[in-house]
Amino acid sequence: MKNIKEFSEKEIAIYEGALELVAKYGFHGTSMSLLTKEAKVSTGTVYHYFSSKDDLMKKMYCYYRSKVEAHVSSHLQGEKEYKQRFYSRWMTLYLYYTQHPKVLQFFEQFINSPYNQERSPHHFTGAYFTFLKEGVDKKYLKPAKPEIYEAMYMGSVIMASKINVFGSILLDEGDRELLINKLWYGMADV
């Protein structure tokens, strides 16, 4: 996967256009002809970067996943203590998803679609898995499979984001702190 800065303006326009269309029409309703209009690029340009709609959706998932991970990492500069990084990662991801609900919606659709064919237990390789594995390995977290912690950690941030974005409940700062504290004390080896 390319570094976020290595994408051309046209590739980014295609990803952003596809994100809008998937949010509005879902995967099946997002056609290449609609995409060319939304992204303001030619059909040839789309097929220059992507061999098919399937290829686009898979690369789009990688693009937005990298973008989210880069965003979260940029907000952790200088934080050394594991507990602080635990809290900051959660909050930064929560704020990203609530400020970019179409990305959250796309991820949810993608993960639960045939596009997501990587269902092997060995696919846990992202920044959050690595971070939680570090917590287990360095004994900041209670002994457990990092996959279990990733389900707890990511499940809580995704559900909290969905409640805030798509539900009728606004989680204020106190609610978020309570959630993160419960998560930390359930997982931490204190």
PDB file of C-alpha atoms in Angstrom:
ATOM      1  CA  MET A   1       0.000   0.000   0.000  1.00  0.00           C
ATOM      2  CA  LYS A   2       1.246   3.449  -0.895  1.00  0.00           C
ATOM      3  CA  ASN A   3       1.931   6.134   1.647  1.00  0.00           C
ATOM      4  CA  ILE A   4      -1.032   8.544   1.830  1.00  0.00           C
ATOM      5  CA  LYS A   5       1.080  11.316   0.306  1.00  0.00           C
ATOM      6  CA  GLU A   6       1.813   9.178  -2.779  1.00  0.00           C
ATOM      7  CA  PHE A   7      -1.744   9.208  -4.150  1.00  0.00           C
ATOM      8  CA  SER A   8      -2.540  11.439  -7.108  1.00  0.00           C
ATOM      9  CA  GLU A   9      -5.296  14.039  -6.937  1.00  0.00           C
ATOM     10  CA  LYS A  10      -7.352  11.917  -9.324  1.00  0.00           C
ATOM     11  CA  GLU A  11      -7.010   8.776  -7.195  1.00  0.00           C
ATOM     12  CA  ILE A  12      -8.098  10.731  -4.131  1.00  0.00           C
ATOM     13  CA  ALA A  13     -11.041  12.214  -6.071  1.00  0.00           C
ATOM     14  CA  ILE A  14     -12.081   8.687  -7.067  1.00  0.00           C
ATOM     15  CA  TYR A  15     -11.869   7.428  -3.471  1.00  0.00           C
ATOM     16  CA  GLU A  16     -13.783  10.426  -2.139  1.00  0.00           C
ATOM     17  CA  GLY A  17     -16.412  10.124  -4.865  1.00  0.00           C
ATOM     18  CA  ALA A  18     -16.820   6.417  -4.204  1.00  0.00           C
ATOM     19  CA  LEU A  19     -17.135   7.089  -0.463  1.00  0.00           C
ATOM     20  CA  GLU A  20     -20.008   9.502  -1.118  1.00  0.00           C
ATOM     21  CA  LEU A  21     -21.749   7.056  -3.430  1.00  0.00           C
ATOM     22  CA  VAL A  22     -21.347   4.036  -1.149  1.00  0.00           C
ATOM     23  CA  ALA A  23     -22.787   6.075   1.732  1.00  0.00           C
ATOM     24  CA  LYS A  24     -25.744   7.071  -0.429  1.00  0.00           C
ATOM     25  CA  TYR A  25     -26.396   3.938  -2.524  1.00  0.00           C
ATOM     26  CA  GLY A  26     -24.399   1.089  -0.981  1.00  0.00           C
ATOM     27  CA  PHE A  27     -21.937  -1.096  -2.884  1.00  0.00           C
ATOM     28  CA  HIS A  28     -24.421  -2.453  -5.402  1.00  0.00           C
ATOM     29  CA  GLY A  29     -25.896   0.939  -6.220  1.00  0.00           C
ATOM     30  CA  THR A  30     -22.489   2.495  -6.806  1.00  0.00           C
ATOM     31  CA  SER A  31     -21.846   2.193 -10.512  1.00  0.00           C
ATOM     32  CA  MET A  32     -18.733   3.231 -12.387  1.00  0.00           C
ATOM     33  CA  SER A  33     -20.794   5.696 -14.444  1.00  0.00           C
ATOM     34  CA  LEU A  34     -22.064   7.384 -11.269  1.00  0.00           C
ATOM     35  CA  LEU A  35     -18.512   7.401  -9.956  1.00  0.00           C
ATOM     36  CA  THR A  36     -17.100   9.208 -12.982  1.00  0.00           C
ATOM     37  CA  LYS A  37     -19.693  11.953 -12.491  1.00  0.00           C
ATOM     38  CA  GLU A  38     -19.171  12.200  -8.725  1.00  0.00           C
ATOM     39  CA  ALA A  39     -15.361  12.202  -8.947  1.00  0.00           C
ATOM     40  CA  LYS A  40     -15.342  14.386 -12.080  1.00  0.00           C
ATOM     41  CA  VAL A  41     -12.963  12.054 -13.918  1.00  0.00           C
ATOM     42  CA  SER A  42     -13.245  10.073 -17.130  1.00  0.00           C
ATOM     43  CA  THR A  43     -14.036   6.370 -17.283  1.00  0.00           C
ATOM     44  CA  GLY A  44     -10.537   5.805 -18.667  1.00  0.00           C
ATOM     45  CA  THR A  45      -9.036   7.499 -15.610  1.00  0.00           C
ATOM     46  CA  VAL A  46     -10.955   5.212 -13.255  1.00  0.00           C
ATOM     47  CA  TYR A  47      -9.791   2.131 -15.171  1.00  0.00           C
ATOM     48  CA  HIS A  48      -6.236   3.463 -15.284  1.00  0.00           C
ATOM     49  CA  TYR A  49      -6.091   3.130 -11.490  1.00  0.00           C
ATOM     50  CA  PHE A  50      -8.517   0.246 -10.897  1.00  0.00           C
ATOM     51  CA  SER A  51      -9.121  -2.872 -12.967  1.00  0.00           C
ATOM     52  CA  SER A  52     -12.701  -3.261 -11.720  1.00  0.00           C
ATOM     53  CA  LYS A  53     -15.193  -2.067  -9.142  1.00  0.00           C
ATOM     54  CA  ASP A  54     -14.056  -4.923  -6.891  1.00  0.00           C
ATOM     55  CA  ASP A  55     -10.465  -3.732  -7.196  1.00  0.00           C
ATOM     56  CA  LEU A  56     -11.570  -0.183  -6.363  1.00  0.00           C
ATOM     57  CA  MET A  57     -13.460  -1.244  -3.230  1.00  0.00           C
ATOM     58  CA  LYS A  58     -10.574  -3.349  -1.912  1.00  0.00           C
ATOM     59  CA  LYS A  59      -8.027  -0.596  -2.543  1.00  0.00           C
ATOM     60  CA  MET A  60     -10.402   1.977  -1.116  1.00  0.00           C
ATOM     61  CA  TYR A  61     -10.591   0.019   2.131  1.00  0.00           C
ATOM     62  CA  CYS A  62      -6.780  -0.027   2.327  1.00  0.00           C
ATOM     63  CA  TYR A  63      -6.614   3.682   1.469  1.00  0.00           C
ATOM     64  CA  TYR A  64      -9.024   4.750   4.215  1.00  0.00           C
ATOM     65  CA  ARG A  65      -7.560   2.324   6.732  1.00  0.00           C
ATOM     66  CA  SER A  66      -4.098   3.823   6.085  1.00  0.00           C
ATOM     67  CA  LYS A  67      -5.535   7.315   6.265  1.00  0.00           C
ATOM     68  CA  VAL A  68      -7.181   6.629   9.631  1.00  0.00           C
ATOM     69  CA  GLU A  69      -4.038   4.978  11.032  1.00  0.00           C
ATOM     70  CA  ALA A  70      -1.901   7.931   9.871  1.00  0.00           C
ATOM     71  CA  HIS A  71      -4.346  10.371  11.473  1.00  0.00           C
ATOM     72  CA  VAL A  72      -4.295   8.536  14.796  1.00  0.00           C
ATOM     73  CA  SER A  73      -0.488   8.196  14.745  1.00  0.00           C
ATOM     74  CA  SER A  74      -0.077  11.919  14.076  1.00  0.00           C
ATOM     75  CA  HIS A  75      -1.981  12.666  17.294  1.00  0.00           C
ATOM     76  CA  LEU A  76       0.259  10.427  19.405  1.00  0.00           C
ATOM     77  CA  GLN A  77       3.536  12.239  18.827  1.00  0.00           C
ATOM     78  CA  GLY A  78       5.540  12.345  22.037  1.00  0.00           C
ATOM     79  CA  GLU A  79       3.205  10.213  24.149  1.00  0.00           C
ATOM     80  CA  LYS A  80       5.282   7.508  25.777  1.00  0.00           C
ATOM     81  CA  GLU A  81       3.225   6.057  28.612  1.00  0.00           C
ATOM     82  CA  TYR A  82       1.172   3.058  27.474  1.00  0.00           C
ATOM     83  CA  LYS A  83      -1.957   4.028  29.413  1.00  0.00           C
ATOM     84  CA  GLN A  84      -1.952   7.512  27.862  1.00  0.00           C
ATOM     85  CA  ARG A  85      -1.539   6.038  24.379  1.00  0.00           C
ATOM     86  CA  PHE A  86      -4.386   3.614  25.144  1.00  0.00           C
ATOM     87  CA  TYR A  87      -6.706   6.511  25.999  1.00  0.00           C
ATOM     88  CA  SER A  88      -5.485   8.785  23.198  1.00  0.00           C
ATOM     89  CA  ARG A  89      -5.786   6.138  20.484  1.00  0.00           C
ATOM     90  CA  TRP A  90      -9.341   5.357  21.524  1.00  0.00           C
ATOM     91  CA  MET A  91     -10.403   9.004  21.721  1.00  0.00           C
ATOM     92  CA  THR A  92      -8.678  10.005  18.487  1.00  0.00           C
ATOM     93  CA  LEU A  93     -10.320   7.167  16.585  1.00  0.00           C
ATOM     94  CA  TYR A  94     -13.707   7.955  18.140  1.00  0.00           C
ATOM     95  CA  LEU A  95     -13.429  11.615  17.147  1.00  0.00           C
ATOM     96  CA  TYR A  96     -12.294  10.674  13.636  1.00  0.00           C
ATOM     97  CA  TYR A  97     -15.266   8.370  13.112  1.00  0.00           C
ATOM     98  CA  THR A  98     -17.759  10.886  14.509  1.00  0.00           C
ATOM     99  CA  GLN A  99     -16.310  13.621  12.289  1.00  0.00           C
ATOM    100  CA  HIS A 100     -16.107  11.312   9.239  1.00  0.00           C
ATOM    101  CA  PRO A 101     -19.175   9.062   9.557  1.00  0.00           C
ATOM    102  CA  LYS A 102     -19.045   8.003   5.908  1.00  0.00           C
ATOM    103  CA  VAL A 103     -15.669   6.355   6.542  1.00  0.00           C
ATOM    104  CA  LEU A 104     -17.152   4.451   9.486  1.00  0.00           C
ATOM    105  CA  GLN A 105     -20.153   3.466   7.385  1.00  0.00           C
ATOM    106  CA  PHE A 106     -17.902   2.294   4.545  1.00  0.00           C
ATOM    107  CA  PHE A 107     -15.753   0.209   6.916  1.00  0.00           C
ATOM    108  CA  GLU A 108     -18.837  -1.420   8.421  1.00  0.00           C
ATOM    109  CA  GLN A 109     -20.212  -2.296   4.982  1.00  0.00           C
ATOM    110  CA  PHE A 110     -16.855  -3.516   3.706  1.00  0.00           C
ATOM    111  CA  ILE A 111     -16.060  -5.728   6.704  1.00  0.00           C
ATOM    112  CA  ASN A 112     -19.436  -7.447   6.373  1.00  0.00           C
ATOM    113  CA  SER A 113     -19.319  -7.877   2.599  1.00  0.00           C
ATOM    114  CA  PRO A 114     -17.899 -10.411   0.148  1.00  0.00           C
ATOM    115  CA  TYR A 115     -15.179  -7.828  -0.637  1.00  0.00           C
ATOM    116  CA  ASN A 116     -13.622  -8.720   2.700  1.00  0.00           C
ATOM    117  CA  GLN A 117     -12.292 -12.155   1.854  1.00  0.00           C
ATOM    118  CA  GLU A 118      -9.440 -12.078   4.342  1.00  0.00           C
ATOM    119  CA  ARG A 119     -11.091 -13.877   7.218  1.00  0.00           C
ATOM    120  CA  SER A 120      -8.074 -15.840   8.398  1.00  0.00           C
ATOM    121  CA  PRO A 121      -7.086 -15.508  12.068  1.00  0.00           C
ATOM    122  CA  HIS A 122      -3.676 -14.409  10.791  1.00  0.00           C
ATOM    123  CA  HIS A 123      -4.956 -11.140   9.303  1.00  0.00           C
ATOM    124  CA  PHE A 124      -4.518  -9.174  12.544  1.00  0.00           C
ATOM    125  CA  THR A 125      -1.649  -6.944  11.495  1.00  0.00           C
ATOM    126  CA  GLY A 126      -2.894  -3.356  11.805  1.00  0.00           C
ATOM    127  CA  ALA A 127      -1.706  -0.603  14.095  1.00  0.00           C
ATOM    128  CA  TYR A 128      -4.304  -1.349  16.775  1.00  0.00           C
ATOM    129  CA  PHE A 129      -3.507  -5.047  16.907  1.00  0.00           C
ATOM    130  CA  THR A 130       0.220  -4.255  17.126  1.00  0.00           C
ATOM    131  CA  PHE A 131      -0.437  -1.709  19.883  1.00  0.00           C
ATOM    132  CA  LEU A 132      -2.534  -4.136  21.945  1.00  0.00           C
ATOM    133  CA  LYS A 133      -0.050  -6.968  21.386  1.00  0.00           C
ATOM    134  CA  GLU A 134       2.645  -4.643  22.756  1.00  0.00           C
ATOM    135  CA  GLY A 135       0.461  -4.171  25.847  1.00  0.00           C
ATOM    136  CA  VAL A 136       0.219  -7.925  26.393  1.00  0.00           C
ATOM    137  CA  ASP A 137       3.899  -8.579  25.615  1.00  0.00           C
ATOM    138  CA  LYS A 138       5.113  -5.834  27.960  1.00  0.00           C
ATOM    139  CA  LYS A 139       2.576  -6.807  30.630  1.00  0.00           C
ATOM    140  CA  TYR A 140       0.657  -3.520  30.598  1.00  0.00           C
ATOM    141  CA  LEU A 141      -2.424  -5.614  29.846  1.00  0.00           C
ATOM    142  CA  LYS A 142      -3.596  -8.822  31.497  1.00  0.00           C
ATOM    143  CA  PRO A 143      -2.528 -12.011  29.712  1.00  0.00           C
ATOM    144  CA  ALA A 144      -4.948 -12.726  26.860  1.00  0.00           C
ATOM    145  CA  LYS A 145      -4.926 -13.142  23.119  1.00  0.00           C
ATOM    146  CA  PRO A 146      -4.422  -9.728  21.494  1.00  0.00           C
ATOM    147  CA  GLU A 147      -7.271 -10.629  19.117  1.00  0.00           C
ATOM    148  CA  ILE A 148      -9.665 -10.624  22.091  1.00  0.00           C
ATOM    149  CA  TYR A 149      -8.416  -7.223  23.181  1.00  0.00           C
ATOM    150  CA  GLU A 150      -8.745  -5.894  19.653  1.00  0.00           C
ATOM    151  CA  ALA A 151     -12.386  -7.039  19.586  1.00  0.00           C
ATOM    152  CA  MET A 152     -13.039  -5.294  22.913  1.00  0.00           C
ATOM    153  CA  TYR A 153     -11.137  -2.120  22.067  1.00  0.00           C
ATOM    154  CA  MET A 154     -12.278  -1.667  18.489  1.00  0.00           C
ATOM    155  CA  GLY A 155     -15.777  -2.902  19.255  1.00  0.00           C
ATOM    156  CA  SER A 156     -16.213  -0.258  21.943  1.00  0.00           C
ATOM    157  CA  VAL A 157     -14.916   2.633  19.854  1.00  0.00           C
ATOM    158  CA  ILE A 158     -16.948   1.596  16.806  1.00  0.00           C
ATOM    159  CA  MET A 159     -20.149   1.084  18.795  1.00  0.00           C
ATOM    160  CA  ALA A 160     -19.699   4.363  20.686  1.00  0.00           C
ATOM    161  CA  SER A 161     -19.122   6.163  17.380  1.00  0.00           C
ATOM    162  CA  LYS A 162     -22.182   4.546  15.806  1.00  0.00           C
ATOM    163  CA  ILE A 163     -24.346   5.448  18.811  1.00  0.00           C
ATOM    164  CA  ASN A 164     -23.214   9.049  18.525  1.00  0.00           C
ATOM    165  CA  VAL A 165     -23.442   9.330  14.723  1.00  0.00           C
ATOM    166  CA  PHE A 166     -26.400   7.129  13.825  1.00  0.00           C
ATOM    167  CA  GLY A 167     -28.281   6.957  17.120  1.00  0.00           C
ATOM    168  CA  SER A 168     -30.137   9.462  19.191  1.00  0.00           C
ATOM    169  CA  ILE A 169     -27.704   9.502  22.111  1.00  0.00           C
ATOM    170  CA  LEU A 170     -24.922  12.037  22.385  1.00  0.00           C
ATOM    171  CA  LEU A 171     -21.974  10.682  24.341  1.00  0.00           C
ATOM    172  CA  ASP A 172     -20.470  13.605  26.199  1.00  0.00           C
ATOM    173  CA  GLU A 173     -16.904  13.782  27.461  1.00  0.00           C
ATOM    174  CA  GLY A 174     -17.862  12.206  30.797  1.00  0.00           C
ATOM    175  CA  ASP A 175     -19.530   9.269  29.047  1.00  0.00           C
ATOM    176  CA  ARG A 176     -16.482   8.711  26.863  1.00  0.00           C
ATOM    177  CA  GLU A 177     -14.122   8.887  29.858  1.00  0.00           C
ATOM    178  CA  LEU A 178     -16.277   6.373  31.726  1.00  0.00           C
ATOM    179  CA  LEU A 179     -16.220   4.011  28.753  1.00  0.00           C
ATOM    180  CA  ILE A 180     -12.444   4.264  28.294  1.00  0.00           C
ATOM    181  CA  ASN A 181     -11.846   3.840  32.052  1.00  0.00           C
ATOM    182  CA  LYS A 182     -14.014   0.708  32.170  1.00  0.00           C
ATOM    183  CA  LEU A 183     -12.169  -0.649  29.159  1.00  0.00           C
ATOM    184  CA  TRP A 184      -8.740   0.155  30.633  1.00  0.00           C
ATOM    185  CA  TYR A 185      -9.450  -1.352  34.057  1.00  0.00           C
ATOM    186  CA  GLY A 186     -10.962  -4.444  32.453  1.00  0.00           C
ATOM    187  CA  MET A 187      -7.841  -5.003  30.374  1.00  0.00           C
ATOM    188  CA  ALA A 188      -4.973  -3.453  32.344  1.00  0.00           C
ATOM    189  CA  ASP A 189      -2.661  -5.527  34.482  1.00  0.00           C
ATOM    190  CA  VAL A 190      -2.668  -3.043  37.390  1.00  0.00           C
TER     191      VAL A 190
END
